[in-house]
């Protein structure tokens, strides 16, 4: 009699909790449809509880208790997620690989305004330290460190990152944060102190004038901002970042930036000439063979990019409305339109500051050539690589990276004539939705 009474009581409480959870979910869902923010996971399956209700016994009481605790934890998670959504916090990971224009696209977010906390390539420290320590790369250790550091940074916690910074920060003060000057948020008051009038127009700050970086201050400043974005060329698998989506304190979205692998290789051969010296020798000489290792590396790189994109485009439940694929070629040709689309996707306001920055940096001026090409010349600029590589290089990339190229809509060339024929565009118009 007494047990039965207890069981009913527990059930009433459990049902109240279920009801409360459902209310929260539907309230959040309403908001979601209104504001177009991502869907929250399905409510839980309560059929085990229903079973217990029918066959309630002393033995099942402890089971019930654990179910109850589980429910409570879920409720806490949803409450947290809801609070987070209501506060409008948003988290962006811009993932790319080297020479795909990610610094340029990162600026779209860096320039957003006072409410944005942007970090440029913080995982540089992780890779540098782990490679130094072990002499070689342990991919699974690296992937885990990447994921955990990104997760903490999006929550404004620099602790784990600090453990990778060398020399190790004392009292959370460092002078060696990689490319600090690329983050506006680390270069303005009060994080930059003493604050000195900005001298260099092109960079948001001059680290020498800012003095050492106080990471406690950086974290404080981060907490005060609604939007947080991190650009990285070091994440190899989008799937590796799933725990970030599942973290109830985060509302994270991914933008994957890709570029024609033939152009990427051409650009890397110039930018990283020592690392790519075998490629260069092979490209300009006949009778020199290319080592298998080089081809394997290229293939691994293309395969990783393709696998992440395939996962993202497939939109599994956990990635619903959280993934966007962008081609560098489209950004170079239609920067304003693409920026607007990216901002639309993130739900972050596309501010006049960003628009101005884009206008300024995509207009012709002597120092702003290169990546920052004009809108008028950009179509031409974007395909400039076609005149800097021999056909055999294009051909081998097509063989190794063919499936990625097909997925992203980059046209193959059959011969030298086609490679350098400007009247043929190698970029298919493609809408990734
Ligand atoms: C709910 O749980 C039952 C029993 O464990 C299972 O058979 C059923 O497929 C589940 N339903 C869902 C939607 O997960
Ligand atoms: C690589 O890292 C993983 C995860 O930290 C670890 O379990 C494994 O032992 C490491 N492998 C090697 C070869 O060091
Ligand atoms: C760094 O900032 C924190 C928080 O404002 C402050 O308490 C601390 O004294 C600062 N450290 C230094 C060395 O200025
Ligand atoms: C609640 O969130 C934490 C942190 O992400 C997670 O580890 C845990 O599994 C979640 N609990 C439930 C019951 O969903
Ligand atoms: C090059 O390829 C194009 C497209 O397939 C073809 O039309 C053209 O005849 C080829 N030119 C030469 C010189 O083989």
Short mmCIF file of C-alpha atoms and ligand atoms in Angstrom, two decimals:
data_model
loop_
_atom_site.label_atom_id
_atom_site.label_comp_id
_atom_site.label_asym_id
_atom_site.label_seq_id
_atom_site.Cartn_x
_atom_site.Cartn_y
_atom_site.Cartn_z
CA UNK A 1 0.00 0.00 0.00
CA UNK A 2 2.71 2.37 1.07
CA UNK A 3 4.92 1.51 -1.94
CA UNK A 4 2.02 2.05 -4.29
CA UNK A 5 1.45 5.45 -2.75
CA UNK A 6 5.11 6.35 -3.13
CA UNK A 7 5.15 5.20 -6.72
CA UNK A 8 2.12 7.32 -7.57
CA UNK A 9 3.69 10.30 -5.91
CA UNK A 10 6.91 9.86 -7.83
CA UNK A 11 4.83 9.58 -10.95
CA UNK A 12 2.99 12.73 -10.36
CA UNK A 13 6.26 14.54 -9.89
CA UNK A 14 7.75 12.89 -12.96
CA UNK A 15 4.72 13.82 -15.03
CA UNK A 16 4.93 17.40 -13.85
CA UNK A 17 8.54 17.43 -14.96
CA UNK A 18 7.66 15.87 -18.32
CA UNK A 19 4.93 18.45 -18.75
CA UNK A 20 7.34 21.23 -17.86
CA UNK A 21 9.92 19.92 -20.26
CA UNK A 22 7.36 19.67 -23.04
CA UNK A 23 6.25 23.21 -22.36
CA UNK A 24 9.78 24.43 -22.57
CA UNK A 25 10.34 22.54 -25.76
CA UNK A 26 7.20 23.89 -27.36
CA UNK A 27 7.93 27.40 -26.17
CA UNK A 28 11.40 27.16 -27.60
CA UNK A 29 10.04 25.63 -30.81
CA UNK A 30 7.58 28.51 -31.20
CA UNK A 31 10.42 30.92 -30.82
CA UNK A 32 12.46 28.89 -33.21
CA UNK A 33 9.92 29.04 -35.99
CA UNK A 34 9.45 32.71 -35.38
CA UNK A 35 13.10 33.57 -35.29
CA UNK A 36 14.35 30.83 -37.58
CA UNK A 37 16.79 29.50 -35.08
CA UNK A 38 17.77 25.88 -35.00
CA UNK A 39 15.53 23.11 -33.81
CA UNK A 40 16.09 21.53 -30.45
CA UNK A 41 16.42 17.72 -30.18
CA UNK A 42 13.24 15.60 -29.91
CA UNK A 43 11.66 15.09 -26.49
CA UNK A 44 12.70 11.87 -24.84
CA UNK A 45 11.08 8.47 -25.14
CA UNK A 46 9.00 7.87 -22.08
CA UNK A 47 7.69 4.43 -22.91
CA UNK A 48 9.97 2.77 -20.36
CA UNK A 49 8.38 4.90 -17.72
CA UNK A 50 4.95 3.93 -18.96
CA UNK A 51 5.93 0.28 -18.64
CA UNK A 52 7.07 0.85 -15.11
CA UNK A 53 3.79 2.50 -14.32
CA UNK A 54 1.87 -0.59 -15.35
CA UNK A 55 4.07 -3.01 -13.43
CA UNK A 56 5.12 -0.83 -10.54
CA UNK A 57 6.88 -2.85 -7.83
CA UNK A 58 9.39 -2.40 -5.07
CA UNK A 59 12.22 -3.59 -7.36
CA UNK A 60 11.45 -0.99 -9.98
CA UNK A 61 11.48 1.84 -7.52
CA UNK A 62 15.21 2.38 -7.77
CA UNK A 63 14.95 2.20 -11.55
CA UNK A 64 12.27 4.79 -11.36
CA UNK A 65 14.47 6.94 -9.24
CA UNK A 66 17.24 6.84 -11.81
CA UNK A 67 14.78 7.60 -14.60
CA UNK A 68 13.61 10.51 -12.53
CA UNK A 69 17.13 11.82 -12.06
CA UNK A 70 17.78 11.44 -15.75
CA UNK A 71 14.67 13.43 -16.55
CA UNK A 72 15.74 16.12 -14.18
CA UNK A 73 19.14 16.36 -15.85
CA UNK A 74 17.48 16.64 -19.23
CA UNK A 75 15.24 19.34 -17.92
CA UNK A 76 18.27 21.22 -16.61
CA UNK A 77 19.89 20.90 -20.01
CA UNK A 78 16.85 22.25 -21.83
CA UNK A 79 16.50 25.09 -19.38
CA UNK A 80 20.11 26.00 -19.95
CA UNK A 81 19.72 25.79 -23.72
CA UNK A 82 16.62 27.92 -23.57
CA UNK A 83 18.29 30.56 -21.41
CA UNK A 84 21.11 30.57 -23.86
CA UNK A 85 18.83 31.00 -26.86
CA UNK A 86 16.92 33.74 -25.10
CA UNK A 87 20.08 35.62 -24.42
CA UNK A 88 20.74 35.37 -28.17
CA UNK A 89 24.27 34.08 -27.83
CA UNK A 90 25.57 32.67 -31.11
CA UNK A 91 28.71 30.75 -31.90
CA UNK A 92 30.35 30.39 -35.30
CA UNK A 93 33.11 28.10 -36.46
CA UNK A 94 34.56 29.09 -39.81
CA UNK A 95 36.39 26.02 -41.01
CA UNK A 96 38.65 25.96 -44.03
CA UNK A 97 42.05 24.78 -45.19
CA UNK A 98 45.10 26.86 -46.03
CA UNK A 99 44.99 29.16 -49.07
CA UNK A 100 41.23 29.17 -49.38
CA UNK A 101 40.72 32.83 -48.46
CA UNK A 102 39.76 32.13 -44.85
CA UNK A 103 41.54 35.19 -43.42
CA UNK A 104 39.53 37.36 -45.78
CA UNK A 105 36.24 35.67 -44.93
CA UNK A 106 37.15 35.73 -41.24
CA UNK A 107 37.23 39.51 -41.51
CA UNK A 108 33.53 39.49 -42.39
CA UNK A 109 33.00 38.43 -38.77
CA UNK A 110 35.90 40.26 -37.17
CA UNK A 111 34.45 43.52 -38.47
CA UNK A 112 30.91 42.89 -37.19
CA UNK A 113 31.07 45.30 -34.29
CA UNK A 114 31.11 45.66 -30.53
CA UNK A 115 29.09 42.53 -29.94
CA UNK A 116 31.49 40.14 -31.68
CA UNK A 117 34.33 38.24 -30.12
CA UNK A 118 36.48 36.89 -32.95
CA UNK A 119 39.53 34.65 -32.70
CA UNK A 120 41.96 34.03 -35.52
CA UNK A 121 43.49 30.54 -35.67
CA UNK A 122 43.88 29.81 -31.94
CA UNK A 123 44.50 26.13 -32.74
CA UNK A 124 47.90 27.15 -34.08
CA UNK A 125 49.14 26.76 -30.50
CA UNK A 126 47.68 23.27 -30.20
CA UNK A 127 49.32 22.02 -33.39
CA UNK A 128 52.62 23.67 -32.62
CA UNK A 129 52.84 22.27 -29.11
CA UNK A 130 51.63 18.76 -29.95
CA UNK A 131 53.96 18.44 -32.91
CA UNK A 132 56.89 19.76 -30.92
CA UNK A 133 56.19 17.44 -28.04
CA UNK A 134 55.72 14.23 -29.93
CA UNK A 135 57.74 14.97 -33.04
CA UNK A 136 54.90 13.53 -35.06
CA UNK A 137 51.20 13.94 -35.28
CA UNK A 138 48.88 11.74 -33.30
CA UNK A 139 45.73 12.50 -35.26
CA UNK A 140 43.28 11.36 -32.62
CA UNK A 141 44.99 13.31 -29.85
CA UNK A 142 45.10 16.35 -32.11
CA UNK A 143 41.43 16.07 -33.04
CA UNK A 144 40.43 15.77 -29.40
CA UNK A 145 42.51 18.78 -28.40
CA UNK A 146 41.06 20.82 -31.28
CA UNK A 147 37.53 20.00 -30.26
CA UNK A 148 38.05 20.70 -26.56
CA UNK A 149 39.92 23.96 -27.08
CA UNK A 150 37.28 25.24 -29.52
CA UNK A 151 34.52 24.30 -27.12
CA UNK A 152 36.13 26.13 -24.22
CA UNK A 153 36.98 29.19 -26.27
CA UNK A 154 33.41 29.54 -27.49
CA UNK A 155 32.49 29.59 -23.80
CA UNK A 156 35.14 32.29 -23.20
CA UNK A 157 37.39 29.97 -21.22
CA UNK A 158 41.08 30.24 -22.14
CA UNK A 159 42.36 27.69 -19.61
CA UNK A 160 42.93 24.81 -21.98
CA UNK A 161 44.36 27.03 -24.70
CA UNK A 162 46.79 28.45 -22.15
CA UNK A 163 48.21 25.00 -21.58
CA UNK A 164 49.30 24.98 -25.23
CA UNK A 165 50.82 28.47 -25.31
CA UNK A 166 54.60 28.70 -25.07
CA UNK A 167 56.12 30.06 -22.98
CA UNK A 168 53.37 29.12 -20.56
CA UNK A 169 51.41 32.25 -19.51
CA UNK A 170 52.06 33.44 -15.96
CA UNK A 171 48.98 34.71 -14.12
CA UNK A 172 47.14 34.44 -17.45
CA UNK A 173 49.40 37.01 -19.09
CA UNK A 174 50.99 36.25 -22.47
CA UNK A 175 52.92 38.09 -25.14
CA UNK A 176 52.87 35.24 -27.63
CA UNK A 177 49.27 34.69 -28.64
CA UNK A 178 49.36 33.80 -32.33
CA UNK A 179 48.23 36.71 -34.53
CA UNK A 180 46.57 38.59 -31.71
CA UNK A 181 46.39 41.65 -33.93
CA UNK A 182 43.96 39.81 -36.21
CA UNK A 183 41.28 39.88 -33.52
CA UNK A 184 39.66 43.25 -33.05
CA UNK A 185 38.28 42.09 -29.72
CA UNK A 186 41.80 41.53 -28.35
CA UNK A 187 42.94 44.94 -29.48
CA UNK A 188 40.35 47.28 -28.12
CA UNK A 189 39.66 48.68 -24.70
CA UNK A 190 39.87 47.28 -22.10
CA UNK A 191 41.68 44.17 -23.39
CA UNK A 192 44.29 46.37 -24.99
CA UNK A 193 45.71 48.40 -22.16
CA UNK A 194 47.07 50.95 -22.00
CA UNK A 195 44.93 51.94 -24.92
CA UNK A 196 46.85 53.89 -27.50
CA UNK A 197 45.23 55.58 -30.47
CA UNK A 198 45.14 53.18 -33.39
CA UNK A 199 48.13 53.82 -35.55
CA UNK A 200 48.05 51.20 -38.22
CA UNK A 201 44.89 51.48 -40.24
CA UNK A 202 44.98 48.06 -41.72
CA UNK A 203 45.28 46.19 -38.46
CA UNK A 204 42.86 46.71 -35.66
CA UNK A 205 45.73 47.02 -33.26
CA UNK A 206 49.41 47.11 -32.81
CA UNK A 207 50.38 44.51 -30.23
CA UNK A 208 53.46 46.43 -29.20
CA UNK A 209 51.32 49.36 -28.21
CA UNK A 210 48.77 47.15 -26.52
CA UNK A 211 51.25 45.49 -24.21
CA UNK A 212 50.98 41.89 -22.97
CA UNK A 213 47.64 40.18 -23.31
CA UNK A 214 45.73 39.63 -20.08
CA UNK A 215 43.64 36.53 -20.80
CA UNK A 216 41.49 37.10 -17.72
CA UNK A 217 40.46 40.40 -19.27
CA UNK A 218 39.99 38.76 -22.66
CA UNK A 219 37.68 36.20 -21.11
CA UNK A 220 35.68 38.92 -19.34
CA UNK A 221 35.29 40.83 -22.57
CA UNK A 222 34.25 37.65 -24.39
CA UNK A 223 31.53 36.96 -21.80
CA UNK A 224 30.04 40.37 -22.46
CA UNK A 225 29.61 39.72 -26.19
CA UNK A 226 26.67 37.98 -27.76
CA UNK A 227 28.46 36.61 -30.81
CA UNK A 228 31.61 34.56 -30.89
CA UNK A 229 33.41 33.37 -33.99
CA UNK A 230 36.55 31.34 -34.52
CA UNK A 231 38.33 30.86 -37.80
CA UNK A 232 40.41 27.72 -38.19
CA UNK A 233 42.21 25.83 -40.93
CA UNK A 234 43.05 22.97 -38.57
CA UNK A 235 39.84 21.02 -38.07
CA UNK A 236 39.95 17.97 -40.32
CA UNK A 237 36.56 16.42 -39.71
CA UNK A 238 33.33 18.28 -39.15
CA UNK A 239 31.94 15.19 -37.37
CA UNK A 240 34.59 15.60 -34.72
CA UNK A 241 32.83 18.78 -33.57
CA UNK A 242 29.48 17.17 -32.84
CA UNK A 243 29.87 17.52 -29.04
CA UNK A 244 29.85 21.30 -29.52
CA UNK A 245 26.37 21.11 -31.03
CA UNK A 246 25.23 18.88 -28.20
CA UNK A 247 26.60 21.16 -25.52
CA UNK A 248 23.55 22.89 -24.04
CA UNK A 249 25.52 26.07 -23.40
CA UNK A 250 26.33 26.58 -27.06
CA UNK A 251 24.32 27.50 -30.15
CA UNK A 252 26.98 26.74 -32.71
CA UNK A 253 26.92 26.95 -36.50
CA UNK A 254 29.54 25.88 -39.00
CA UNK A 255 30.60 27.59 -42.20
CA UNK A 256 32.88 25.49 -44.35
CA UNK A 257 34.89 27.41 -46.90
CA UNK A 258 36.24 25.54 -49.93
CA UNK A 259 38.19 26.46 -53.03
CA UNK A 260 39.19 24.79 -56.29
CA UNK A 261 41.97 22.38 -55.26
CA UNK A 262 43.96 23.22 -58.40
CA UNK A 263 44.01 26.86 -57.35
CA UNK A 264 44.81 25.91 -53.77
CA UNK A 265 47.82 23.86 -54.86
CA UNK A 266 49.03 26.64 -57.15
CA UNK A 267 48.75 29.10 -54.28
CA UNK A 268 50.44 26.82 -51.74
CA UNK A 269 53.38 26.30 -54.07
CA UNK A 270 53.99 30.04 -53.92
CA UNK A 271 53.15 30.63 -50.26
CA UNK A 272 54.85 27.57 -48.76
CA UNK A 273 57.68 27.19 -51.22
CA UNK A 274 59.92 25.07 -48.99
CA UNK A 275 57.18 22.62 -48.11
CA UNK A 276 56.12 22.36 -51.74
CA UNK A 277 59.55 22.24 -53.33
CA UNK A 278 59.01 18.72 -54.71
CA UNK A 279 55.86 19.88 -56.42
CA UNK A 280 57.66 22.87 -57.86
CA UNK A 281 60.50 20.77 -59.21
CA UNK A 282 58.05 18.37 -60.74
CA UNK A 283 55.97 21.16 -62.26
CA UNK A 284 58.80 22.87 -64.08
CA UNK A 285 60.91 19.86 -65.08
CA UNK A 286 60.25 16.94 -67.32
CA UNK A 287 61.76 13.64 -66.29
CA UNK A 288 61.38 14.37 -62.55
CA UNK A 289 58.93 12.10 -60.83
CA UNK A 290 56.63 13.13 -58.04
CA UNK A 291 56.91 11.19 -54.81
CA UNK A 292 53.91 9.12 -53.75
CA UNK A 293 53.95 10.81 -50.37
CA UNK A 294 53.05 14.15 -51.95
CA UNK A 295 50.11 12.65 -53.78
CA UNK A 296 48.93 10.88 -50.65
CA UNK A 297 49.00 14.11 -48.67
CA UNK A 298 47.05 15.95 -51.33
CA UNK A 299 44.53 13.15 -51.52
CA UNK A 300 44.10 13.01 -47.74
CA UNK A 301 43.51 16.75 -47.67
CA UNK A 302 40.90 16.63 -50.44
CA UNK A 303 39.20 13.58 -48.95
CA UNK A 304 38.87 15.23 -45.54
CA UNK A 305 37.36 18.36 -47.03
CA UNK A 306 34.96 16.33 -49.13
CA UNK A 307 33.95 14.08 -46.21
CA UNK A 308 33.14 17.09 -44.03
CA UNK A 309 31.14 18.70 -46.83
CA UNK A 310 29.25 15.51 -47.58
CA UNK A 311 28.33 15.19 -43.93
CA UNK A 312 27.27 18.82 -43.76
CA UNK A 313 25.22 18.74 -46.95
CA UNK A 314 23.50 15.54 -45.87
CA UNK A 315 22.16 17.53 -42.89
CA UNK A 316 21.85 14.79 -40.28
CA UNK A 317 19.53 15.71 -37.41
CA UNK A 318 22.25 17.09 -35.22
CA UNK A 319 23.44 19.41 -37.99
CA UNK A 320 20.02 20.69 -39.10
CA UNK A 321 20.37 24.39 -40.03
CA UNK A 322 23.83 24.43 -38.54
CA UNK A 323 25.94 23.93 -41.64
CA UNK A 324 26.70 26.11 -44.65
CA UNK A 325 29.09 25.44 -47.50
CA UNK A 326 30.67 28.44 -49.21
CA UNK A 327 33.04 28.53 -52.18
CA UNK A 328 35.83 31.06 -52.17
CA UNK A 329 35.17 31.72 -55.85
CA UNK A 330 31.63 32.88 -55.08
CA UNK A 331 32.82 35.14 -52.30
CA UNK A 332 35.45 36.68 -54.56
CA UNK A 333 32.93 37.28 -57.31
CA UNK A 334 29.93 38.35 -55.21
CA UNK A 335 31.36 39.38 -51.82
CA UNK A 336 28.42 41.47 -50.61
CA UNK A 337 25.78 38.97 -51.61
CA UNK A 338 27.69 36.07 -50.09
CA UNK A 339 28.36 37.95 -46.88
CA UNK A 340 24.65 38.73 -46.61
CA UNK A 341 23.84 35.05 -47.09
CA UNK A 342 26.35 34.02 -44.46
CA UNK A 343 24.96 36.52 -42.00
CA UNK A 344 21.43 35.38 -42.83
CA UNK A 345 22.47 31.84 -42.04
CA UNK A 346 24.07 32.76 -38.72
CA UNK A 347 21.25 35.00 -37.55
CA UNK A 348 23.79 37.64 -36.56
CA UNK A 349 23.08 41.23 -37.69
CA UNK A 350 24.87 42.18 -40.92
CA UNK A 351 26.10 45.56 -39.72
CA UNK A 352 27.03 48.68 -41.73
CA UNK A 353 30.61 48.23 -40.46
CA UNK A 354 30.90 44.89 -42.25
CA UNK A 355 29.37 46.29 -45.41
CA UNK A 356 31.80 49.18 -45.38
CA UNK A 357 34.74 46.91 -44.79
CA UNK A 358 33.71 44.74 -47.73
CA UNK A 359 33.24 47.74 -50.00
CA UNK A 360 36.59 49.16 -49.06
CA UNK A 361 38.50 45.93 -49.37
CA UNK A 362 37.03 44.76 -52.59
CA UNK A 363 37.60 48.04 -54.41
CA UNK A 364 40.59 48.72 -56.59
CA UNK A 365 43.50 50.29 -54.82
CA UNK A 366 47.16 49.59 -55.21
CA UNK A 367 47.76 48.00 -51.85
CA UNK A 368 44.55 46.04 -51.89
CA UNK A 369 45.28 43.74 -54.80
CA UNK A 370 45.63 40.02 -54.39
CA UNK A 371 43.09 38.42 -52.14
CA UNK A 372 41.29 41.72 -51.80
CA UNK A 373 40.56 42.03 -55.47
CA UNK A 374 37.97 44.33 -56.96
CA UNK A 375 34.48 43.17 -57.68
CA UNK A 376 35.02 44.11 -61.28
CA UNK A 377 38.27 42.19 -61.64
CA UNK A 378 37.49 39.44 -59.23
CA UNK A 379 36.16 36.94 -61.74
CA UNK A 380 39.43 37.33 -63.57
CA UNK A 381 41.51 37.23 -60.41
CA UNK A 382 39.77 34.13 -59.18
CA UNK A 383 40.90 32.20 -62.25
CA UNK A 384 44.39 33.64 -62.47
CA UNK A 385 45.93 30.37 -61.31
CA UNK A 386 45.03 28.87 -64.68
CA UNK A 387 47.91 30.79 -66.24
CA UNK A 388 50.45 29.94 -63.56
CA UNK A 389 50.43 26.15 -63.62
CA UNK A 390 51.24 23.63 -66.34
CA UNK A 391 48.47 21.37 -67.57
CA UNK A 392 50.01 18.29 -65.97
CA UNK A 393 49.55 19.84 -62.54
CA UNK A 394 45.88 20.52 -63.19
CA UNK A 395 45.52 17.01 -64.50
CA UNK A 396 47.04 15.31 -61.50
CA UNK A 397 44.89 17.32 -59.08
CA UNK A 398 41.84 16.32 -61.08
CA UNK A 399 42.85 12.68 -60.74
CA UNK A 400 43.51 12.89 -57.01
CA UNK A 401 40.78 15.33 -55.96
CA UNK A 402 38.21 14.56 -58.65
CA UNK A 403 35.31 13.65 -56.41
CA UNK A 404 35.74 16.76 -54.26
CA UNK A 405 35.86 18.89 -57.43
CA UNK A 406 32.67 17.31 -58.74
CA UNK A 407 30.91 17.87 -55.44
CA UNK A 408 31.87 21.55 -55.33
CA UNK A 409 31.24 22.21 -59.02
CA UNK A 410 34.72 22.78 -60.42
CA UNK A 411 34.95 21.87 -64.11
CA UNK A 412 37.74 19.59 -65.31
CA UNK A 413 40.06 20.64 -68.13
CA UNK A 414 41.03 18.20 -70.87
CA UNK A 415 44.08 19.91 -72.28
CA UNK A 416 46.35 22.93 -72.10
CA UNK A 417 44.15 24.92 -74.49
CA UNK A 418 41.10 24.48 -72.32
CA UNK A 419 43.07 25.32 -69.17
CA UNK A 420 44.03 28.74 -70.49
CA UNK A 421 40.89 29.53 -72.46
CA UNK A 422 39.35 32.43 -70.60
CA UNK A 423 36.07 32.06 -72.44
CA UNK A 424 35.48 28.79 -70.61
CA UNK A 425 34.67 29.20 -66.94
CA UNK A 426 35.73 26.36 -64.68
CA UNK A 427 33.23 27.34 -62.00
CA UNK A 428 29.80 25.82 -62.37
CA UNK A 429 27.00 27.87 -60.87
CA UNK A 430 25.89 25.86 -57.91
CA UNK A 431 23.56 26.34 -55.00
CA UNK A 432 24.36 24.21 -51.99
CA UNK A 433 21.03 23.89 -50.22
C1 LIG B 1 10.90 4.11 -27.45
O1 LIG B 1 11.36 3.05 -26.66
C2 LIG B 1 10.84 1.79 -27.06
C3 LIG B 1 11.22 0.74 -26.01
O2 LIG B 1 12.50 0.98 -25.52
C4 LIG B 1 11.35 1.48 -28.46
O3 LIG B 1 10.83 0.25 -28.93
C5 LIG B 1 10.92 2.58 -29.40
O4 LIG B 1 11.47 2.38 -30.69
C6 LIG B 1 11.35 3.94 -28.89
N1 LIG B 1 10.84 5.00 -29.73
C7 LIG B 1 11.58 6.00 -30.14
C8 LIG B 1 10.87 7.04 -30.99
O5 LIG B 1 12.77 6.12 -29.87
C1 LIG B 2 47.20 9.06 -29.56
O1 LIG B 2 46.31 9.76 -28.71
C2 LIG B 2 45.30 8.96 -28.15
C3 LIG B 2 44.30 9.88 -27.46
O2 LIG B 2 44.91 10.81 -26.61
C4 LIG B 2 45.95 7.96 -27.21
O3 LIG B 2 44.97 7.16 -26.62
C5 LIG B 2 46.94 7.10 -28.01
O4 LIG B 2 47.62 6.24 -27.16
C6 LIG B 2 47.93 7.98 -28.78
N1 LIG B 2 48.68 7.13 -29.72
C7 LIG B 2 50.01 7.20 -29.82
C8 LIG B 2 50.61 6.33 -30.85
O5 LIG B 2 50.69 7.94 -29.14
C1 LIG B 3 44.38 40.96 -15.52
O1 LIG B 3 42.99 41.27 -15.45
C2 LIG B 3 42.37 40.89 -14.24
C3 LIG B 3 40.87 41.12 -14.39
O2 LIG B 3 40.61 42.46 -14.64
C4 LIG B 3 43.00 41.63 -13.09
O3 LIG B 3 42.41 41.24 -11.87
C5 LIG B 3 44.51 41.34 -13.05
O4 LIG B 3 45.11 42.10 -12.08
C6 LIG B 3 45.13 41.65 -14.41
N1 LIG B 3 46.52 41.24 -14.39
C7 LIG B 3 47.50 42.09 -14.61
C8 LIG B 3 48.89 41.52 -14.47
O5 LIG B 3 47.31 43.23 -14.89
C1 LIG B 4 23.25 17.33 -20.34
O1 LIG B 4 24.33 18.06 -20.91
C2 LIG B 4 25.60 17.50 -20.60
C3 LIG B 4 26.67 18.47 -21.10
O2 LIG B 4 26.69 18.56 -22.49
C4 LIG B 4 25.71 16.12 -21.23
O3 LIG B 4 26.97 15.55 -20.95
C5 LIG B 4 24.62 15.24 -20.66
O4 LIG B 4 24.67 13.98 -21.30
C6 LIG B 4 23.26 15.88 -20.84
N1 LIG B 4 22.31 15.08 -20.11
C7 LIG B 4 21.18 14.62 -20.62
C8 LIG B 4 20.40 13.74 -19.75
O5 LIG B 4 20.82 14.92 -21.76
C1 LIG B 5 40.86 20.34 -75.77
O1 LIG B 5 39.67 19.92 -75.13
C2 LIG B 5 38.50 20.49 -75.66
C3 LIG B 5 37.32 20.09 -74.79
O2 LIG B 5 37.21 18.71 -74.65
C4 LIG B 5 38.34 20.03 -77.09
O3 LIG B 5 37.17 20.60 -77.65
C5 LIG B 5 39.56 20.46 -77.89
O4 LIG B 5 39.49 19.94 -79.20
C6 LIG B 5 40.84 19.98 -77.24
N1 LIG B 5 41.97 20.60 -77.91
C7 LIG B 5 43.05 19.92 -78.26
C8 LIG B 5 44.13 20.73 -78.88
O5 LIG B 5 43.15 18.73 -78.07
#
